[in-house]
DNA sequence: CGTCATAATTATACGTTGTAAATTTATAGT
DNA sequence: ACTATAAATTTACAACGTATAATTATGACG
């Protein structure tokens, strides 16, 4: 009987391909990223990836899931540092912005790509839920510390979307040249903190 | 001598093509939008548009400029209504969200597409500057009315990016299912207003 | 008017893409 | 060693953007 790929071999190849795809996608951008170049990059013929992935979309989903996870890790690390709840929340916010600016391609993969059938990719769904939880997790500490008050899920989403909006406009080059990006971030965080402050 | 297209005829055709492209882009999405279908839609051969536009990118730029302008118009209309500065600012914010949700394709064209050489298209640059000014214009009224205090350009960008972030996450389907979108918008506006309130 | 130079348009063709189908290669069980 | 068949590659195709070649149509002039 012929050689049969073990579960492990399949997983290894998927891993290798996803890694190369992540790099290629960052280099070439959404449009310039082709299966043919990806295949040659890992040293196989253009059709070989089809043994391991259904199509290009599924490869993209794997790349996205991986990006989600790296993002969540970075935020969890920042949040895991010692300090007051406020310090830790600030560290998480800073890590968020850093990731977006330094790993722009991955950030876009995470939040700015609309795959028609996202729910068909379980890994992607899982990674997405994890990343969202990560972004909300630092709020309860602020409530318990008596810094903020309100619904933590709602507050988390407000902070998150404000951060996301500033980052996206920055990445799209839409901000006015005479308006400093970091100042927008700082003032957004300050104003929202005042708006949700406890005891008013 | 042969027939020569008048300035007006050229402009008419460009207009017609841009209009059809806007519709097609909304129907088919970024990837599904093809020059060949666009050409057949307006009843010419696939190469005819090249007489009027350099390439696909230039057509896309025209579509974007048009979307910018419609967006700015909608906001200016809302802001032009009678009422207190606060009323007018709220009307503008509401119009913003409405446009994003109802004309999603255009909204994405405006704020979520990264053309490598945007500055090569003067119409696009002009429309972009106009739209940005439109989004900032309602802030000075709030300062003069003694509602807010601070740098109007900075405040404008903070409100704008917060709104943009919530809208983008909503459009990308990234918000938690148990967090109402309108509530996020309302709380964002409320909290930011408190954070920038005059007299504190 | 008929002819002709030439702008406008269309037809053809090429290189590239994702991927379906056909073909080849390599290996485990007899 | 032989063979059934999984894996991999080769070939092939339709669709894309668009360069180039061919065609069509028109307005000035003899």
PDB file of N, CA and C in Angstrom, chain B residues 72-155:
ATOM      1  N   UNK B  72     -19.856  63.589   2.326  1.00  0.00           N
ATOM      2  CA  UNK B  72     -19.744  64.955   2.842  1.00  0.00           C
ATOM      3  C   UNK B  72     -21.071  65.691   2.715  1.00  0.00           C
ATOM      4  N   UNK B  73     -21.745  65.468   1.592  1.00  0.00           N
ATOM      5  CA  UNK B  73     -23.038  66.122   1.388  1.00  0.00           C
ATOM      6  C   UNK B  73     -24.047  65.719   2.455  1.00  0.00           C
ATOM      7  N   UNK B  74     -24.091  64.426   2.711  1.00  0.00           N
ATOM      8  CA  UNK B  74     -25.052  63.943   3.709  1.00  0.00           C
ATOM      9  C   UNK B  74     -24.779  64.568   5.084  1.00  0.00           C
ATOM     10  N   UNK B  75     -23.503  64.633   5.441  1.00  0.00           N
ATOM     11  CA  UNK B  75     -23.154  65.217   6.732  1.00  0.00           C
ATOM     12  C   UNK B  75     -23.454  66.706   6.768  1.00  0.00           C
ATOM     13  N   UNK B  76     -23.148  67.385   5.674  1.00  0.00           N
ATOM     14  CA  UNK B  76     -23.398  68.827   5.643  1.00  0.00           C
ATOM     15  C   UNK B  76     -24.886  69.120   5.745  1.00  0.00           C
ATOM     16  N   UNK B  77     -25.681  68.301   5.084  1.00  0.00           N
ATOM     17  CA  UNK B  77     -27.133  68.454   5.182  1.00  0.00           C
ATOM     18  C   UNK B  77     -27.609  68.313   6.619  1.00  0.00           C
ATOM     19  N   UNK B  78     -27.159  67.248   7.259  1.00  0.00           N
ATOM     20  CA  UNK B  78     -27.580  66.999   8.641  1.00  0.00           C
ATOM     21  C   UNK B  78     -27.163  68.156   9.541  1.00  0.00           C
ATOM     22  N   UNK B  79     -25.934  68.594   9.344  1.00  0.00           N
ATOM     23  CA  UNK B  79     -25.398  69.661  10.177  1.00  0.00           C
ATOM     24  C   UNK B  79     -26.082  70.997   9.887  1.00  0.00           C
ATOM     25  N   UNK B  80     -26.599  71.141   8.688  1.00  0.00           N
ATOM     26  CA  UNK B  80     -27.220  72.402   8.286  1.00  0.00           C
ATOM     27  C   UNK B  80     -28.595  72.632   8.881  1.00  0.00           C
ATOM     28  N   UNK B  81     -29.175  71.587   9.470  1.00  0.00           N
ATOM     29  CA  UNK B  81     -30.507  71.727  10.083  1.00  0.00           C
ATOM     30  C   UNK B  81     -30.495  72.760  11.209  1.00  0.00           C
ATOM     31  N   UNK B  82     -31.696  73.272  11.525  1.00  0.00           N
ATOM     32  CA  UNK B  82     -31.812  74.248  12.621  1.00  0.00           C
ATOM     33  C   UNK B  82     -31.636  73.543  13.971  1.00  0.00           C
ATOM     34  N   UNK B  83     -31.306  74.324  14.984  1.00  0.00           N
ATOM     35  CA  UNK B  83     -31.216  73.752  16.323  1.00  0.00           C
ATOM     36  C   UNK B  83     -29.998  74.247  17.073  1.00  0.00           C
ATOM     37  N   UNK B  84     -29.856  73.790  18.294  1.00  0.00           N
ATOM     38  CA  UNK B  84     -28.690  74.161  19.088  1.00  0.00           C
ATOM     39  C   UNK B  84     -27.453  73.478  18.508  1.00  0.00           C
ATOM     40  N   UNK B  85     -26.287  73.986  18.863  1.00  0.00           N
ATOM     41  CA  UNK B  85     -25.051  73.326  18.412  1.00  0.00           C
ATOM     42  C   UNK B  85     -25.024  71.855  18.787  1.00  0.00           C
ATOM     43  N   UNK B  86     -25.536  71.544  19.961  1.00  0.00           N
ATOM     44  CA  UNK B  86     -25.545  70.139  20.387  1.00  0.00           C
ATOM     45  C   UNK B  86     -26.454  69.317  19.475  1.00  0.00           C
ATOM     46  N   UNK B  87     -27.627  69.845  19.194  1.00  0.00           N
ATOM     47  CA  UNK B  87     -28.541  69.147  18.286  1.00  0.00           C
ATOM     48  C   UNK B  87     -27.876  68.888  16.943  1.00  0.00           C
ATOM     49  N   UNK B  88     -27.230  69.909  16.423  1.00  0.00           N
ATOM     50  CA  UNK B  88     -26.650  69.785  15.088  1.00  0.00           C
ATOM     51  C   UNK B  88     -25.483  68.805  15.090  1.00  0.00           C
ATOM     52  N   UNK B  89     -24.708  68.816  16.151  1.00  0.00           N
ATOM     53  CA  UNK B  89     -23.603  67.860  16.249  1.00  0.00           C
ATOM     54  C   UNK B  89     -24.149  66.436  16.318  1.00  0.00           C
ATOM     55  N   UNK B  90     -25.205  66.259  17.100  1.00  0.00           N
ATOM     56  CA  UNK B  90     -25.805  64.928  17.190  1.00  0.00           C
ATOM     57  C   UNK B  90     -26.363  64.474  15.849  1.00  0.00           C
ATOM     58  N   UNK B  91     -26.996  65.419  15.157  1.00  0.00           N
ATOM     59  CA  UNK B  91     -27.549  65.069  13.843  1.00  0.00           C
ATOM     60  C   UNK B  91     -26.436  64.629  12.903  1.00  0.00           C
ATOM     61  N   UNK B  92     -25.308  65.320  12.962  1.00  0.00           N
ATOM     62  CA  UNK B  92     -24.186  64.949  12.100  1.00  0.00           C
ATOM     63  C   UNK B  92     -23.666  63.551  12.458  1.00  0.00           C
ATOM     64  N   UNK B  93     -23.545  63.286  13.748  1.00  0.00           N
ATOM     65  CA  UNK B  93     -23.061  61.970  14.176  1.00  0.00           C
ATOM     66  C   UNK B  93     -24.009  60.874  13.723  1.00  0.00           C
ATOM     67  N   UNK B  94     -25.298  61.157  13.864  1.00  0.00           N
ATOM     68  CA  UNK B  94     -26.291  60.160  13.448  1.00  0.00           C
ATOM     69  C   UNK B  94     -26.216  59.922  11.952  1.00  0.00           C
ATOM     70  N   UNK B  95     -26.064  60.998  11.212  1.00  0.00           N
ATOM     71  CA  UNK B  95     -25.943  60.860   9.752  1.00  0.00           C
ATOM     72  C   UNK B  95     -24.718  60.036   9.396  1.00  0.00           C
ATOM     73  N   UNK B  96     -23.654  60.249  10.141  1.00  0.00           N
ATOM     74  CA  UNK B  96     -22.414  59.492   9.914  1.00  0.00           C
ATOM     75  C   UNK B  96     -22.678  57.999  10.030  1.00  0.00           C
ATOM     76  N   UNK B  97     -23.271  57.609  11.142  1.00  0.00           N
ATOM     77  CA  UNK B  97     -23.526  56.187  11.379  1.00  0.00           C
ATOM     78  C   UNK B  97     -24.496  55.634  10.345  1.00  0.00           C
ATOM     79  N   UNK B  98     -25.509  56.415  10.038  1.00  0.00           N
ATOM     80  CA  UNK B  98     -26.487  55.989   9.035  1.00  0.00           C
ATOM     81  C   UNK B  98     -25.823  55.702   7.693  1.00  0.00           C
ATOM     82  N   UNK B  99     -24.985  56.621   7.277  1.00  0.00           N
ATOM     83  CA  UNK B  99     -24.306  56.433   5.994  1.00  0.00           C
ATOM     84  C   UNK B  99     -23.482  55.152   6.010  1.00  0.00           C
ATOM     85  N   UNK B 100     -22.760  54.963   7.094  1.00  0.00           N
ATOM     86  CA  UNK B 100     -21.888  53.783   7.177  1.00  0.00           C
ATOM     87  C   UNK B 100     -22.690  52.493   7.107  1.00  0.00           C
ATOM     88  N   UNK B 101     -23.836  52.473   7.757  1.00  0.00           N
ATOM     89  CA  UNK B 101     -24.614  51.236   7.801  1.00  0.00           C
ATOM     90  C   UNK B 101     -25.430  51.027   6.535  1.00  0.00           C
ATOM     91  N   UNK B 102     -25.891  52.111   5.941  1.00  0.00           N
ATOM     92  CA  UNK B 102     -26.759  51.969   4.773  1.00  0.00           C
ATOM     93  C   UNK B 102     -25.968  51.917   3.475  1.00  0.00           C
ATOM     94  N   UNK B 103     -24.853  52.583   3.435  1.00  0.00           N
ATOM     95  CA  UNK B 103     -24.042  52.583   2.213  1.00  0.00           C
ATOM     96  C   UNK B 103     -22.664  52.052   2.549  1.00  0.00           C
ATOM     97  N   UNK B 104     -22.697  50.838   3.045  1.00  0.00           N
ATOM     98  CA  UNK B 104     -21.472  50.220   3.543  1.00  0.00           C
ATOM     99  C   UNK B 104     -20.368  50.196   2.500  1.00  0.00           C
ATOM    100  N   UNK B 105     -20.726  49.828   1.281  1.00  0.00           N
ATOM    101  CA  UNK B 105     -19.702  49.747   0.241  1.00  0.00           C
ATOM    102  C   UNK B 105     -19.013  51.092   0.059  1.00  0.00           C
ATOM    103  N   UNK B 106     -19.798  52.168   0.035  1.00  0.00           N
ATOM    104  CA  UNK B 106     -19.209  53.489  -0.142  1.00  0.00           C
ATOM    105  C   UNK B 106     -18.364  53.873   1.069  1.00  0.00           C
ATOM    106  N   UNK B 107     -18.883  53.561   2.236  1.00  0.00           N
ATOM    107  CA  UNK B 107     -18.117  53.890   3.443  1.00  0.00           C
ATOM    108  C   UNK B 107     -16.754  53.212   3.418  1.00  0.00           C
ATOM    109  N   UNK B 108     -16.761  51.953   3.022  1.00  0.00           N
ATOM    110  CA  UNK B 108     -15.492  51.223   2.947  1.00  0.00           C
ATOM    111  C   UNK B 108     -14.592  51.839   1.879  1.00  0.00           C
ATOM    112  N   UNK B 109     -15.183  52.209   0.751  1.00  0.00           N
ATOM    113  CA  UNK B 109     -14.395  52.842  -0.301  1.00  0.00           C
ATOM    114  C   UNK B 109     -13.683  54.076   0.239  1.00  0.00           C
ATOM    115  N   UNK B 110     -14.393  54.805   1.086  1.00  0.00           N
ATOM    116  CA  UNK B 110     -13.845  56.048   1.595  1.00  0.00           C
ATOM    117  C   UNK B 110     -12.717  55.811   2.580  1.00  0.00           C
ATOM    118  N   UNK B 111     -13.008  55.004   3.599  1.00  0.00           N
ATOM    119  CA  UNK B 111     -12.095  54.966   4.739  1.00  0.00           C
ATOM    120  C   UNK B 111     -11.284  53.688   4.857  1.00  0.00           C
ATOM    121  N   UNK B 112     -11.570  52.724   4.016  1.00  0.00           N
ATOM    122  CA  UNK B 112     -11.011  51.416   4.284  1.00  0.00           C
ATOM    123  C   UNK B 112     -10.295  50.846   3.073  1.00  0.00           C
ATOM    124  N   UNK B 113      -9.928  51.702   2.164  1.00  0.00           N
ATOM    125  CA  UNK B 113      -9.203  51.204   1.007  1.00  0.00           C
ATOM    126  C   UNK B 113      -7.916  51.976   0.851  1.00  0.00           C
ATOM    127  N   UNK B 114      -6.891  51.249   0.677  1.00  0.00           N
ATOM    128  CA  UNK B 114      -5.548  51.778   0.697  1.00  0.00           C
ATOM    129  C   UNK B 114      -5.015  51.742  -0.727  1.00  0.00           C
ATOM    130  N   UNK B 115      -5.136  52.826  -1.458  1.00  0.00           N
ATOM    131  CA  UNK B 115      -4.550  52.867  -2.795  1.00  0.00           C
ATOM    132  C   UNK B 115      -3.123  53.378  -2.672  1.00  0.00           C
ATOM    133  N   UNK B 116      -2.174  52.648  -3.262  1.00  0.00           N
ATOM    134  CA  UNK B 116      -0.765  52.959  -3.036  1.00  0.00           C
ATOM    135  C   UNK B 116      -0.403  54.404  -3.370  1.00  0.00           C
ATOM    136  N   UNK B 117      -0.960  54.937  -4.435  1.00  0.00           N
ATOM    137  CA  UNK B 117      -0.588  56.298  -4.847  1.00  0.00           C
ATOM    138  C   UNK B 117      -1.805  57.217  -4.882  1.00  0.00           C
ATOM    139  N   UNK B 118      -2.444  57.334  -3.748  1.00  0.00           N
ATOM    140  CA  UNK B 118      -3.668  58.124  -3.658  1.00  0.00           C
ATOM    141  C   UNK B 118      -3.486  59.554  -4.138  1.00  0.00           C
ATOM    142  N   UNK B 119      -2.301  60.089  -3.908  1.00  0.00           N
ATOM    143  CA  UNK B 119      -2.090  61.499  -4.200  1.00  0.00           C
ATOM    144  C   UNK B 119      -1.983  61.793  -5.694  1.00  0.00           C
ATOM    145  N   UNK B 120      -1.953  60.743  -6.494  1.00  0.00           N
ATOM    146  CA  UNK B 120      -1.915  60.949  -7.934  1.00  0.00           C
ATOM    147  C   UNK B 120      -3.280  61.330  -8.494  1.00  0.00           C
ATOM    148  N   UNK B 121      -4.298  61.273  -7.678  1.00  0.00           N
ATOM    149  CA  UNK B 121      -5.652  61.541  -8.163  1.00  0.00           C
ATOM    150  C   UNK B 121      -6.210  62.794  -7.479  1.00  0.00           C
ATOM    151  N   UNK B 122      -6.079  63.942  -8.120  1.00  0.00           N
ATOM    152  CA  UNK B 122      -6.420  65.226  -7.477  1.00  0.00           C
ATOM    153  C   UNK B 122      -7.861  65.272  -6.979  1.00  0.00           C
ATOM    154  N   UNK B 123      -8.775  64.718  -7.763  1.00  0.00           N
ATOM    155  CA  UNK B 123     -10.172  64.717  -7.341  1.00  0.00           C
ATOM    156  C   UNK B 123     -10.354  63.974  -6.032  1.00  0.00           C
ATOM    157  N   UNK B 124      -9.624  62.888  -5.911  1.00  0.00           N
ATOM    158  CA  UNK B 124      -9.716  62.073  -4.707  1.00  0.00           C
ATOM    159  C   UNK B 124      -9.163  62.829  -3.508  1.00  0.00           C
ATOM    160  N   UNK B 125      -8.040  63.489  -3.704  1.00  0.00           N
ATOM    161  CA  UNK B 125      -7.434  64.266  -2.629  1.00  0.00           C
ATOM    162  C   UNK B 125      -8.382  65.361  -2.174  1.00  0.00           C
ATOM    163  N   UNK B 126      -8.934  66.088  -3.145  1.00  0.00           N
ATOM    164  CA  UNK B 126      -9.859  67.174  -2.832  1.00  0.00           C
ATOM    165  C   UNK B 126     -11.061  66.661  -2.032  1.00  0.00           C
ATOM    166  N   UNK B 127     -11.652  65.559  -2.509  1.00  0.00           N
ATOM    167  CA  UNK B 127     -12.834  65.020  -1.835  1.00  0.00           C
ATOM    168  C   UNK B 127     -12.487  64.551  -0.424  1.00  0.00           C
ATOM    169  N   UNK B 128     -11.293  63.996  -0.274  1.00  0.00           N
ATOM    170  CA  UNK B 128     -10.884  63.525   1.040  1.00  0.00           C
ATOM    171  C   UNK B 128     -10.745  64.661   2.032  1.00  0.00           C
ATOM    172  N   UNK B 129     -10.123  65.753   1.574  1.00  0.00           N
ATOM    173  CA  UNK B 129      -9.954  66.909   2.455  1.00  0.00           C
ATOM    174  C   UNK B 129     -11.309  67.496   2.826  1.00  0.00           C
ATOM    175  N   UNK B 130     -12.183  67.544   1.843  1.00  0.00           N
ATOM    176  CA  UNK B 130     -13.517  68.067   2.107  1.00  0.00           C
ATOM    177  C   UNK B 130     -14.236  67.244   3.172  1.00  0.00           C
ATOM    178  N   UNK B 131     -14.188  65.930   2.999  1.00  0.00           N
ATOM    179  CA  UNK B 131     -14.894  65.064   3.941  1.00  0.00           C
ATOM    180  C   UNK B 131     -14.341  65.214   5.351  1.00  0.00           C
ATOM    181  N   UNK B 132     -13.024  65.311   5.445  1.00  0.00           N
ATOM    182  CA  UNK B 132     -12.441  65.459   6.783  1.00  0.00           C
ATOM    183  C   UNK B 132     -12.889  66.773   7.414  1.00  0.00           C
ATOM    184  N   UNK B 133     -12.857  67.837   6.637  1.00  0.00           N
ATOM    185  CA  UNK B 133     -13.284  69.130   7.163  1.00  0.00           C
ATOM    186  C   UNK B 133     -14.728  69.046   7.634  1.00  0.00           C
ATOM    187  N   UNK B 134     -15.549  68.345   6.847  1.00  0.00           N
ATOM    188  CA  UNK B 134     -16.956  68.213   7.199  1.00  0.00           C
ATOM    189  C   UNK B 134     -17.134  67.548   8.564  1.00  0.00           C
ATOM    190  N   UNK B 135     -16.276  66.574   8.821  1.00  0.00           N
ATOM    191  CA  UNK B 135     -16.440  65.836  10.072  1.00  0.00           C
ATOM    192  C   UNK B 135     -15.971  66.616  11.285  1.00  0.00           C
ATOM    193  N   UNK B 136     -15.124  67.601  11.049  1.00  0.00           N
ATOM    194  CA  UNK B 136     -14.588  68.392  12.161  1.00  0.00           C
ATOM    195  C   UNK B 136     -15.414  69.645  12.403  1.00  0.00           C
ATOM    196  N   UNK B 137     -16.170  70.047  11.400  1.00  0.00           N
ATOM    197  CA  UNK B 137     -16.756  71.387  11.394  1.00  0.00           C
ATOM    198  C   UNK B 137     -17.734  71.662  12.540  1.00  0.00           C
ATOM    199  N   UNK B 138     -18.317  70.613  13.095  1.00  0.00           N
ATOM    200  CA  UNK B 138     -19.349  70.877  14.101  1.00  0.00           C
ATOM    201  C   UNK B 138     -18.778  71.082  15.503  1.00  0.00           C
ATOM    202  N   UNK B 139     -17.475  70.920  15.646  1.00  0.00           N
ATOM    203  CA  UNK B 139     -16.862  71.073  16.972  1.00  0.00           C
ATOM    204  C   UNK B 139     -16.776  72.538  17.425  1.00  0.00           C
ATOM    205  N   UNK B 140     -16.296  73.444  16.591  1.00  0.00           N
ATOM    206  CA  UNK B 140     -16.190  74.834  17.045  1.00  0.00           C
ATOM    207  C   UNK B 140     -17.484  75.369  17.651  1.00  0.00           C
ATOM    208  N   UNK B 141     -18.620  74.997  17.062  1.00  0.00           N
ATOM    209  CA  UNK B 141     -19.896  75.434  17.610  1.00  0.00           C
ATOM    210  C   UNK B 141     -20.085  74.981  19.047  1.00  0.00           C
ATOM    211  N   UNK B 142     -19.590  73.816  19.347  1.00  0.00           N
ATOM    212  CA  UNK B 142     -19.730  73.285  20.704  1.00  0.00           C
ATOM    213  C   UNK B 142     -18.812  74.006  21.691  1.00  0.00           C
ATOM    214  N   UNK B 143     -17.637  74.425  21.175  1.00  0.00           N
ATOM    215  CA  UNK B 143     -16.745  75.202  22.040  1.00  0.00           C
ATOM    216  C   UNK B 143     -17.350  76.561  22.346  1.00  0.00           C
ATOM    217  N   UNK B 144     -17.840  77.232  21.281  1.00  0.00           N
ATOM    218  CA  UNK B 144     -18.411  78.564  21.453  1.00  0.00           C
ATOM    219  C   UNK B 144     -19.628  78.543  22.361  1.00  0.00           C
ATOM    220  N   UNK B 145     -20.381  77.453  22.270  1.00  0.00           N
ATOM    221  CA  UNK B 145     -21.577  77.347  23.115  1.00  0.00           C
ATOM    222  C   UNK B 145     -21.205  77.012  24.561  1.00  0.00           C
ATOM    223  N   UNK B 146     -19.909  76.813  24.804  1.00  0.00           N
ATOM    224  CA  UNK B 146     -19.482  76.517  26.169  1.00  0.00           C
ATOM    225  C   UNK B 146     -19.774  75.096  26.596  1.00  0.00           C
ATOM    226  N   UNK B 147     -20.005  74.209  25.630  1.00  0.00           N
ATOM    227  CA  UNK B 147     -20.300  72.819  25.971  1.00  0.00           C
ATOM    228  C   UNK B 147     -18.997  72.032  26.169  1.00  0.00           C
ATOM    229  N   UNK B 148     -18.070  72.238  25.232  1.00  0.00           N
ATOM    230  CA  UNK B 148     -16.782  71.548  25.317  1.00  0.00           C
ATOM    231  C   UNK B 148     -15.664  72.568  25.449  1.00  0.00           C
ATOM    232  N   UNK B 149     -14.471  72.061  25.800  1.00  0.00           N
ATOM    233  CA  UNK B 149     -13.281  72.918  25.776  1.00  0.00           C
ATOM    234  C   UNK B 149     -12.082  72.104  25.309  1.00  0.00           C
ATOM    235  N   UNK B 150     -11.158  72.821  24.662  1.00  0.00           N
ATOM    236  CA  UNK B 150      -9.961  72.147  24.163  1.00  0.00           C
ATOM    237  C   UNK B 150      -9.668  72.516  22.727  1.00  0.00           C
ATOM    238  N   UNK B 151      -8.740  71.792  22.148  1.00  0.00           N
ATOM    239  CA  UNK B 151      -8.358  72.034  20.755  1.00  0.00           C
ATOM    240  C   UNK B 151      -9.391  71.396  19.830  1.00  0.00           C
ATOM    241  N   UNK B 152     -10.082  72.209  19.026  1.00  0.00           N
ATOM    242  CA  UNK B 152     -11.183  71.664  18.215  1.00  0.00           C
ATOM    243  C   UNK B 152     -10.726  70.590  17.221  1.00  0.00           C
ATOM    244  N   UNK B 153      -9.563  70.777  16.622  1.00  0.00           N
ATOM    245  CA  UNK B 153      -9.096  69.774  15.665  1.00  0.00           C
ATOM    246  C   UNK B 153      -8.850  68.435  16.372  1.00  0.00           C
ATOM    247  N   UNK B 154      -8.207  68.512  17.516  1.00  0.00           N
ATOM    248  CA  UNK B 154      -7.946  67.292  18.286  1.00  0.00           C
ATOM    249  C   UNK B 154      -9.253  66.639  18.733  1.00  0.00           C
ATOM    250  N   UNK B 155     -10.145  67.428  19.289  1.00  0.00           N
ATOM    251  CA  UNK B 155     -11.435  66.884  19.750  1.00  0.00           C
ATOM    252  C   UNK B 155     -12.193  66.259  18.588  1.00  0.00           C
TER     253      UNK B 155
END
